[in-house]
Coordinates of C-alpha atoms in Angstrom, one line a residue:
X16 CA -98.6 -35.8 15.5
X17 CA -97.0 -36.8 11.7
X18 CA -93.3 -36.5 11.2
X19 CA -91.2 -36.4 7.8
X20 CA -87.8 -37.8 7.1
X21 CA -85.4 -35.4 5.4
X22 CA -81.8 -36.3 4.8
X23 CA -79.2 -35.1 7.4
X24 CA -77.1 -32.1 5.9
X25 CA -73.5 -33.5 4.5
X26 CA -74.0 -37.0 4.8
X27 CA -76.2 -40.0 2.7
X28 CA -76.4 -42.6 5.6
X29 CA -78.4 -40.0 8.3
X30 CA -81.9 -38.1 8.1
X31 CA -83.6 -35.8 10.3
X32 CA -87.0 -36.6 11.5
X33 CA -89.1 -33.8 12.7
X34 CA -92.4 -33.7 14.4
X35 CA -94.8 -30.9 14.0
X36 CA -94.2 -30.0 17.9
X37 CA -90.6 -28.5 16.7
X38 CA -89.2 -32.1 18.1
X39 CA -85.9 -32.8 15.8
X40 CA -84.1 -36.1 16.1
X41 CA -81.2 -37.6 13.9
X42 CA -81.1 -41.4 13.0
X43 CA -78.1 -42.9 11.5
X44 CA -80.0 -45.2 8.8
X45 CA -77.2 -47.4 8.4
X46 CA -77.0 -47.9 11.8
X47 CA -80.2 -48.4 12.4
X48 CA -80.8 -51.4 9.4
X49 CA -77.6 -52.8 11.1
X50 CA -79.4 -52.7 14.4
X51 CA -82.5 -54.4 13.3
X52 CA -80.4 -57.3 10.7
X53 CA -78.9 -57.7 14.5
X54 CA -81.9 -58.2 16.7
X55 CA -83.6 -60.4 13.7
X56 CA -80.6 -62.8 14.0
X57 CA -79.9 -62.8 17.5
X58 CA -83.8 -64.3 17.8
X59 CA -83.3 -66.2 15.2
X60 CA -79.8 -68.0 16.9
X61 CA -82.5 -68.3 20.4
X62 CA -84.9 -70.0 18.5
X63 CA -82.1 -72.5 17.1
X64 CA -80.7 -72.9 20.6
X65 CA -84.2 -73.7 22.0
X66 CA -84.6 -75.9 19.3
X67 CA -80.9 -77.9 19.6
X68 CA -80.2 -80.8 22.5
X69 CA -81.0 -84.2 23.3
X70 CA -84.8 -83.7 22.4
X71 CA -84.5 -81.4 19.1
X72 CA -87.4 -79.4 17.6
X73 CA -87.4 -77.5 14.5
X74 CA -87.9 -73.5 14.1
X75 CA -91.8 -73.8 13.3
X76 CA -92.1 -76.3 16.3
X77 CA -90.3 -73.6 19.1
X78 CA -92.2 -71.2 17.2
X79 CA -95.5 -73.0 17.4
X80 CA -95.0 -74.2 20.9
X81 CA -93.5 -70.7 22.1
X82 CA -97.1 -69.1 21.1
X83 CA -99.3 -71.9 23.3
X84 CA -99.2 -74.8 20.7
X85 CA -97.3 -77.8 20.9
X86 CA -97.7 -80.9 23.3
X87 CA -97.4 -80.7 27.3
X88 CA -94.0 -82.5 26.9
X89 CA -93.1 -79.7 24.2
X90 CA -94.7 -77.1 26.3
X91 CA -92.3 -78.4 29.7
X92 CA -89.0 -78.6 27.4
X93 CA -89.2 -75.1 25.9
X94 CA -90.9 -73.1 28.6
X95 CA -89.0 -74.7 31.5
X96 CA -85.6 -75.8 30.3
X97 CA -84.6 -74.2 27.2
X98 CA -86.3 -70.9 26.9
X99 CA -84.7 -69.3 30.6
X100 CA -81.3 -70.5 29.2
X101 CA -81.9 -68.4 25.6
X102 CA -82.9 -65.5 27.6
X103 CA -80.5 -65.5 30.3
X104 CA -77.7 -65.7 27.1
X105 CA -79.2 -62.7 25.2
X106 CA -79.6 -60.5 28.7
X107 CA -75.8 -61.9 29.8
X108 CA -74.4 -60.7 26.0
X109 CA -76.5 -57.4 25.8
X110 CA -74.9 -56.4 29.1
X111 CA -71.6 -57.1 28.1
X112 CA -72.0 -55.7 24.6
X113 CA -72.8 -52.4 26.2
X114 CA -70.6 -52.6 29.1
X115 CA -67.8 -52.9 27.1
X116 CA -69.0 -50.2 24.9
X117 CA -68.9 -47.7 27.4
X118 CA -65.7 -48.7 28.5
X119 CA -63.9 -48.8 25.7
X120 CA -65.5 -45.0 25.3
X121 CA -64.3 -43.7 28.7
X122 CA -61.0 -44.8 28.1
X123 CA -60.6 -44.4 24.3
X124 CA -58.7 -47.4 24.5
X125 CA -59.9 -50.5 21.6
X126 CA -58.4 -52.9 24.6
X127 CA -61.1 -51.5 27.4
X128 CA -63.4 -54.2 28.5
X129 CA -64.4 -55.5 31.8
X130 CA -62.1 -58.9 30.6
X131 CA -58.7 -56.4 30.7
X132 CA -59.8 -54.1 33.7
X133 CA -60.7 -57.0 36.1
X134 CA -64.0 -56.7 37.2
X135 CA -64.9 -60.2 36.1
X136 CA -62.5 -61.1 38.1
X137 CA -63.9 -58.8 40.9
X138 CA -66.9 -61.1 40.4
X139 CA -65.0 -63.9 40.3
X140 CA -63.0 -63.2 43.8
X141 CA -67.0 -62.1 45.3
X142 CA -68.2 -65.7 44.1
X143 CA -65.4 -67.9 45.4
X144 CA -65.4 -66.8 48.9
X145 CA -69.1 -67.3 49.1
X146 CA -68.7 -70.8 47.9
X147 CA -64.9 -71.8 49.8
X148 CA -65.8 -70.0 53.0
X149 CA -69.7 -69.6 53.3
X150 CA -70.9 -73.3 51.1
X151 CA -73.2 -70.4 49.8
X152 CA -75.9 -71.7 47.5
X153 CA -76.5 -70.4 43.9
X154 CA -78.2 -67.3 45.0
X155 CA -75.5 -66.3 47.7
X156 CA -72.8 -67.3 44.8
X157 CA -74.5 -64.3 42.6
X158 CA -75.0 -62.3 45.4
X159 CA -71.1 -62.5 45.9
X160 CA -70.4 -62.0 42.5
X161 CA -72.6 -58.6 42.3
X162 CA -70.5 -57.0 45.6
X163 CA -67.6 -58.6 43.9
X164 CA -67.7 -56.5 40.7
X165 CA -69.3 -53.3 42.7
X166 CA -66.7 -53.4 45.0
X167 CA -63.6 -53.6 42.4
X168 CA -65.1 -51.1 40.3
X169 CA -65.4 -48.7 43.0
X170 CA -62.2 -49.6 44.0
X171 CA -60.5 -48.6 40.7
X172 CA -62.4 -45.7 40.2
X173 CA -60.6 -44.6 43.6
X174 CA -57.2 -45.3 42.6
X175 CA -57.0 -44.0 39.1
X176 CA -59.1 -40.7 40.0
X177 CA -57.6 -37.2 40.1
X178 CA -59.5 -34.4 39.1
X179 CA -60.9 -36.7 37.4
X180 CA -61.3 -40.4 35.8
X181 CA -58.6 -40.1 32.5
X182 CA -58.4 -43.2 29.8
X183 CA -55.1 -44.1 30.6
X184 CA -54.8 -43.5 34.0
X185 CA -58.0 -45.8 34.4
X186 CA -57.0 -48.9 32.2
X187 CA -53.6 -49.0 33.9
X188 CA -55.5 -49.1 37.1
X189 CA -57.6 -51.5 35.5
X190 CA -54.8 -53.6 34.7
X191 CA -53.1 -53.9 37.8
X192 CA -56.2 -55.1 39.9
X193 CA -56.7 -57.2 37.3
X194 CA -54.0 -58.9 37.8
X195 CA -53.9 -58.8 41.7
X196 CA -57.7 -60.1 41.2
X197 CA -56.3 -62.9 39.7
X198 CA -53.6 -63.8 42.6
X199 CA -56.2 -64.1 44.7
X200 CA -58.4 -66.5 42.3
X201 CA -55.8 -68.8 42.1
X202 CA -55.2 -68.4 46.1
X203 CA -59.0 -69.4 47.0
X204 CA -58.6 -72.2 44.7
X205 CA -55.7 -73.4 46.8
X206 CA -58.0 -73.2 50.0
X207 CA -60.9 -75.3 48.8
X208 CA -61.6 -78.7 49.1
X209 CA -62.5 -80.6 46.1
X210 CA -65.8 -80.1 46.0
X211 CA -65.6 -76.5 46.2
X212 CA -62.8 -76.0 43.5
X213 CA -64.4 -78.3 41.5
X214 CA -68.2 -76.1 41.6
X215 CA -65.4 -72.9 41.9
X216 CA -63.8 -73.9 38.3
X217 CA -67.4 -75.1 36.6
X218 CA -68.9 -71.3 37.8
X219 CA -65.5 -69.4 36.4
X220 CA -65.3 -71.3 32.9
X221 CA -68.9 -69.3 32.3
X222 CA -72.0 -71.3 31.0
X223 CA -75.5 -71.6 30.1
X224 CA -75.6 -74.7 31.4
X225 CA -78.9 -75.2 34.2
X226 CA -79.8 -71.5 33.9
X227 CA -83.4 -70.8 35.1
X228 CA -85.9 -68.2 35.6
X229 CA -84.3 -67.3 39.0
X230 CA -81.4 -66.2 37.1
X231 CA -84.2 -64.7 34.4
X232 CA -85.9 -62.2 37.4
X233 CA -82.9 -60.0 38.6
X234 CA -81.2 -60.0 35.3
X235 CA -83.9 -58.9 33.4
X236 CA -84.7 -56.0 36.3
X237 CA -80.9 -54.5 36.1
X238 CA -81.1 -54.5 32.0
X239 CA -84.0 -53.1 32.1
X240 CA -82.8 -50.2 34.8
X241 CA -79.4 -50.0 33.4
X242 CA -79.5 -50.1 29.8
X243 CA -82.2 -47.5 28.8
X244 CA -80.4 -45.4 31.4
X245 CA -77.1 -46.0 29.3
X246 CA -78.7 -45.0 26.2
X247 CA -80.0 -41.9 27.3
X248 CA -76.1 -41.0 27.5
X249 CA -75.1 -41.8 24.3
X250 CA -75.0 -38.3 22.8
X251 CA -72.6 -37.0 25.7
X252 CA -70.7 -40.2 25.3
X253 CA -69.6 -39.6 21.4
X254 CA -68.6 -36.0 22.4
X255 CA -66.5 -37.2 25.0
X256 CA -64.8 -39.4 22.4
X257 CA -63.4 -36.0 21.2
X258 CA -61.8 -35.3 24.2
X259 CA -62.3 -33.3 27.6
X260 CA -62.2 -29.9 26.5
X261 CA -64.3 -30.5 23.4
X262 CA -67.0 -32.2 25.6
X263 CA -66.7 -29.4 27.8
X264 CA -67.0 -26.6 25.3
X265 CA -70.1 -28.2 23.7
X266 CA -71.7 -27.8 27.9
X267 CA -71.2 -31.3 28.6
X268 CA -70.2 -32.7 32.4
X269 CA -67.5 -34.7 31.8
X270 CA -66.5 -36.0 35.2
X271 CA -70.6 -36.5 35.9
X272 CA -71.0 -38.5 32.6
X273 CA -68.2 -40.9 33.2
X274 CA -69.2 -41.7 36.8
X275 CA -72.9 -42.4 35.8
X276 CA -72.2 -44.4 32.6
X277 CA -68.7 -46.1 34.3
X278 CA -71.0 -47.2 37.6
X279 CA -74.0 -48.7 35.5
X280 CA -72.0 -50.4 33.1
X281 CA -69.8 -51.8 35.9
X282 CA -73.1 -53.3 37.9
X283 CA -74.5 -54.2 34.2
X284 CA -71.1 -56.3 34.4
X285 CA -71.5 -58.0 37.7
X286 CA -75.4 -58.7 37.2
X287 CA -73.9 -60.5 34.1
X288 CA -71.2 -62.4 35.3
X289 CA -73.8 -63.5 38.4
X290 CA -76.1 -64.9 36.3
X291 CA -73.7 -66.7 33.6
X292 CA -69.7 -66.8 35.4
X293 CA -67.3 -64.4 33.6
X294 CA -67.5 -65.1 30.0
X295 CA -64.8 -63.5 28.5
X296 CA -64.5 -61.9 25.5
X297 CA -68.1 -61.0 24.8
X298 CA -67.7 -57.3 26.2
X299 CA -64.2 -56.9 24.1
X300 CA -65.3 -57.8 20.6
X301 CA -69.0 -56.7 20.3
X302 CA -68.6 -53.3 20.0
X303 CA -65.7 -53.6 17.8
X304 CA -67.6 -55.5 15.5
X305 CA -70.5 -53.0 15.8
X306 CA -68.5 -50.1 15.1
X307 CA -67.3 -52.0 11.8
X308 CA -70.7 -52.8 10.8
X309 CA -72.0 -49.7 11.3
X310 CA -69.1 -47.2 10.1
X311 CA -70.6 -44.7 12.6
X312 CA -68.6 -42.5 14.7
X313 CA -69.4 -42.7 18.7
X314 CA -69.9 -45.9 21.1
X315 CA -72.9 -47.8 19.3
X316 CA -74.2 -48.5 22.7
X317 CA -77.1 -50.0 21.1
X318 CA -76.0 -52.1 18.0
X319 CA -72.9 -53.3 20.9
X320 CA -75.5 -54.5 23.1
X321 CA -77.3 -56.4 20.5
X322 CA -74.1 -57.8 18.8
X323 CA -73.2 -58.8 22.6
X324 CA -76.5 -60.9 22.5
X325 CA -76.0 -62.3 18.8
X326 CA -72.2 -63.5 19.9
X327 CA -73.3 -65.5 23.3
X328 CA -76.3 -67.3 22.1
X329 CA -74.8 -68.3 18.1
X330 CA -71.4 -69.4 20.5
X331 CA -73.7 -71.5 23.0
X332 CA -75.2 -73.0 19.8
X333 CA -72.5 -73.5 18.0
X334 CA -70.6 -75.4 21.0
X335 CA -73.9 -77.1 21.0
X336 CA -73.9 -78.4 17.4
X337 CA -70.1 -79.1 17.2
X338 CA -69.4 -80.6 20.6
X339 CA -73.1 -82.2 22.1
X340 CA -75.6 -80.8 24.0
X341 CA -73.9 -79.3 27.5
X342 CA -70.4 -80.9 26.8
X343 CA -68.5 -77.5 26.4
X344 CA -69.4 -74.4 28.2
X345 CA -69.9 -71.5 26.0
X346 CA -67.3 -69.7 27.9
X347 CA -64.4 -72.0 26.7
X348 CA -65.8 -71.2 23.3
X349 CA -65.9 -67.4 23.5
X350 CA -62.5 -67.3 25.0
X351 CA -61.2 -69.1 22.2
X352 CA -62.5 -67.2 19.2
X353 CA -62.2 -63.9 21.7
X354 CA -58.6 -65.1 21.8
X355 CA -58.0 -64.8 18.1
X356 CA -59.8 -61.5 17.4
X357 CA -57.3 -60.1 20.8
X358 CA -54.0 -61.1 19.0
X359 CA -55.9 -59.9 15.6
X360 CA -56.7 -56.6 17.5
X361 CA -53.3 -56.3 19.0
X362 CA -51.7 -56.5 15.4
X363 CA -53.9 -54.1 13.8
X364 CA -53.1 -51.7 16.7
X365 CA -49.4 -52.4 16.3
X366 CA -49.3 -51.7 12.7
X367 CA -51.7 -48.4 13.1
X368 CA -48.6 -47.4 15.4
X369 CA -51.2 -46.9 18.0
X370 CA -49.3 -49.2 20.4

């Protein structure tokens, strides 16, 4: 089989590539080169954070040791400490990259994420009764967090459905549980003793910190179920960003599409939050940033998933380098800066005369 690249018909930043089968696919070359500048830097912030701590190493020392060189005491810090941390970060901020893609798709809405609809909080409310009312250990906490998220999303998608999930209708929803969600954090605080609020707080403030190839395992398994099958919906997704009766005119099932991509996206969400606490922010400004990077039309489910992983690991570095090695969780961090690009957001959308 040999292929040729032709440019796309009325635009300079797409081609065509055809096979000899008849097989026709279009690639968006600047999205594309944006996509790979991504992944190239997102390894290249791992490698720093493998190399930052008490013991540091340079990049040709991870590198080296990473590849079977390196001393035992090298071989221990990298393989067993710091390397399940880098990879739990990049799985954690590919899941909310794309998470918050497709949400921010359903509901043509720039303010969509997982942080705004509360299903971290979901998560959150799943995790603290395991810990207040079952002393669950960390595997039960995730557990809780998993049936946490699952069960608010399915919850919202309940309320805010009528023939049909609409935008609106679904971030109002969103909102609401959100901040009934939150009620009930700050109630399960109030019933825990102070061991349990203090482990409660530590797990919602989201970190790195201690993450292992336990957390590595199951992650890794949902993102690898969940985010090929995302993908494979990207093309219904961008017409659906026209609007209902364009996406049904062009033969696509609108009400099947959302459910699919709204379900794995919302268990994407709670596998993430499991693994790391509910980072906020992540899953609200990587696929803005995407979008502006790429100057493509349609979700970017893929260049949002690997900005996602870019943002959490350069953050956990950076509090790393600025504050000392485990002395501010990244999720302090990412709320901050995810702070300032909201209010930023919220005054671009203001001056648009979009809200």
């Amino acid at each position: 089989m040999s292929a040729t690249v032709k440019p796309a018909q009325g635009t300079k930043r797409a081609a065509a590539l055809r096979t000899r089968g008849g097989l026709s696919l279009r690639l968006d070359v600047r999205a594309a080169v944006v996509g790979l500048v991504l992944l190239v830097l997102a390894l290249a912030a791992g490698i720093a954070l493998i190399g930052s701590g008490d013991y540091p190493m340079t990049p040709g020392e991870v590198v080296a040791t990473l590849t079977g060189g390196g001393d035992p005491g090298a071989q221990f810090i990298v393989q067993d400490l710091r390397l399940p941390r880098v990879l739990v970060g990049l799985l954690v901020g590919a899941a909310f990259g794309i998470a918050g893609a497709v949400f921010q798709t359903v509901s043509r809405n720039p303010l969509g994420s997982p942080d705004v609809l509360g299903f971290a909080q979901g998560s959150s409310v799943g995790a603290l009764i395991a810990i207040v009312y079952f002393q669950a250990g960390t595997f039960a906490v995730a557990a809780g967090a998993v049936a946490g998220g699952v069960a608010t999303g399915l919850a919202i998608f309940l309320l805010a459905w009528k023939r049909g999930i609409h935008g609106y209708r679904f971030v109002l929803v969103g909102i609401g549980a959100s901040a009934m969600l939150y009620a009930m954090v700050l109630y399960l605080m109030t019933k825990a003793n102070i061991v349990e609020a203090t482990r409660a707080t530590t797990w919602m403030t989201g970190s790195l910190n201690g993450r292992d190839w336990d957390q590595v395992g199951p992650l890794a398994a949902v993102c690898a179920v969940l985010i090929p099958l995302v993908l494979l919906y990207a093309r219904p997704l961008r017409m659906l960003e026209m609007g209902d009766d364009a996406a049904y005119a062009l033969g696509v099932r609108v009400d099947r599409v959302r459910i699919v991509v709204l379900l794995a996206a919302v268990v994407l969400v709670a596998a993430a939050t499991a693994a790391a606490g509910p980072i906020s922010f992540v899953a609200l400004t990587a696929p803005q940033l995407a979008r502006r990077l790429t100057r493509s039309p349609g979700p970017n489910l893929l260049p949002a998933a690997l900005m996602g992983a870019l943002l959490l690991v350069a953050a956990d570095w950076a509090s790393q380098q600025l504050f000392g090695a485990d002395q501010l969780p990244v999720g302090v961090l990412t709320g901050v800066l995810g702070g300032g690009y909201l209010l930023w957001l919220l005054a671009t959308e203001r001056k648009a005369g979009r809200v």
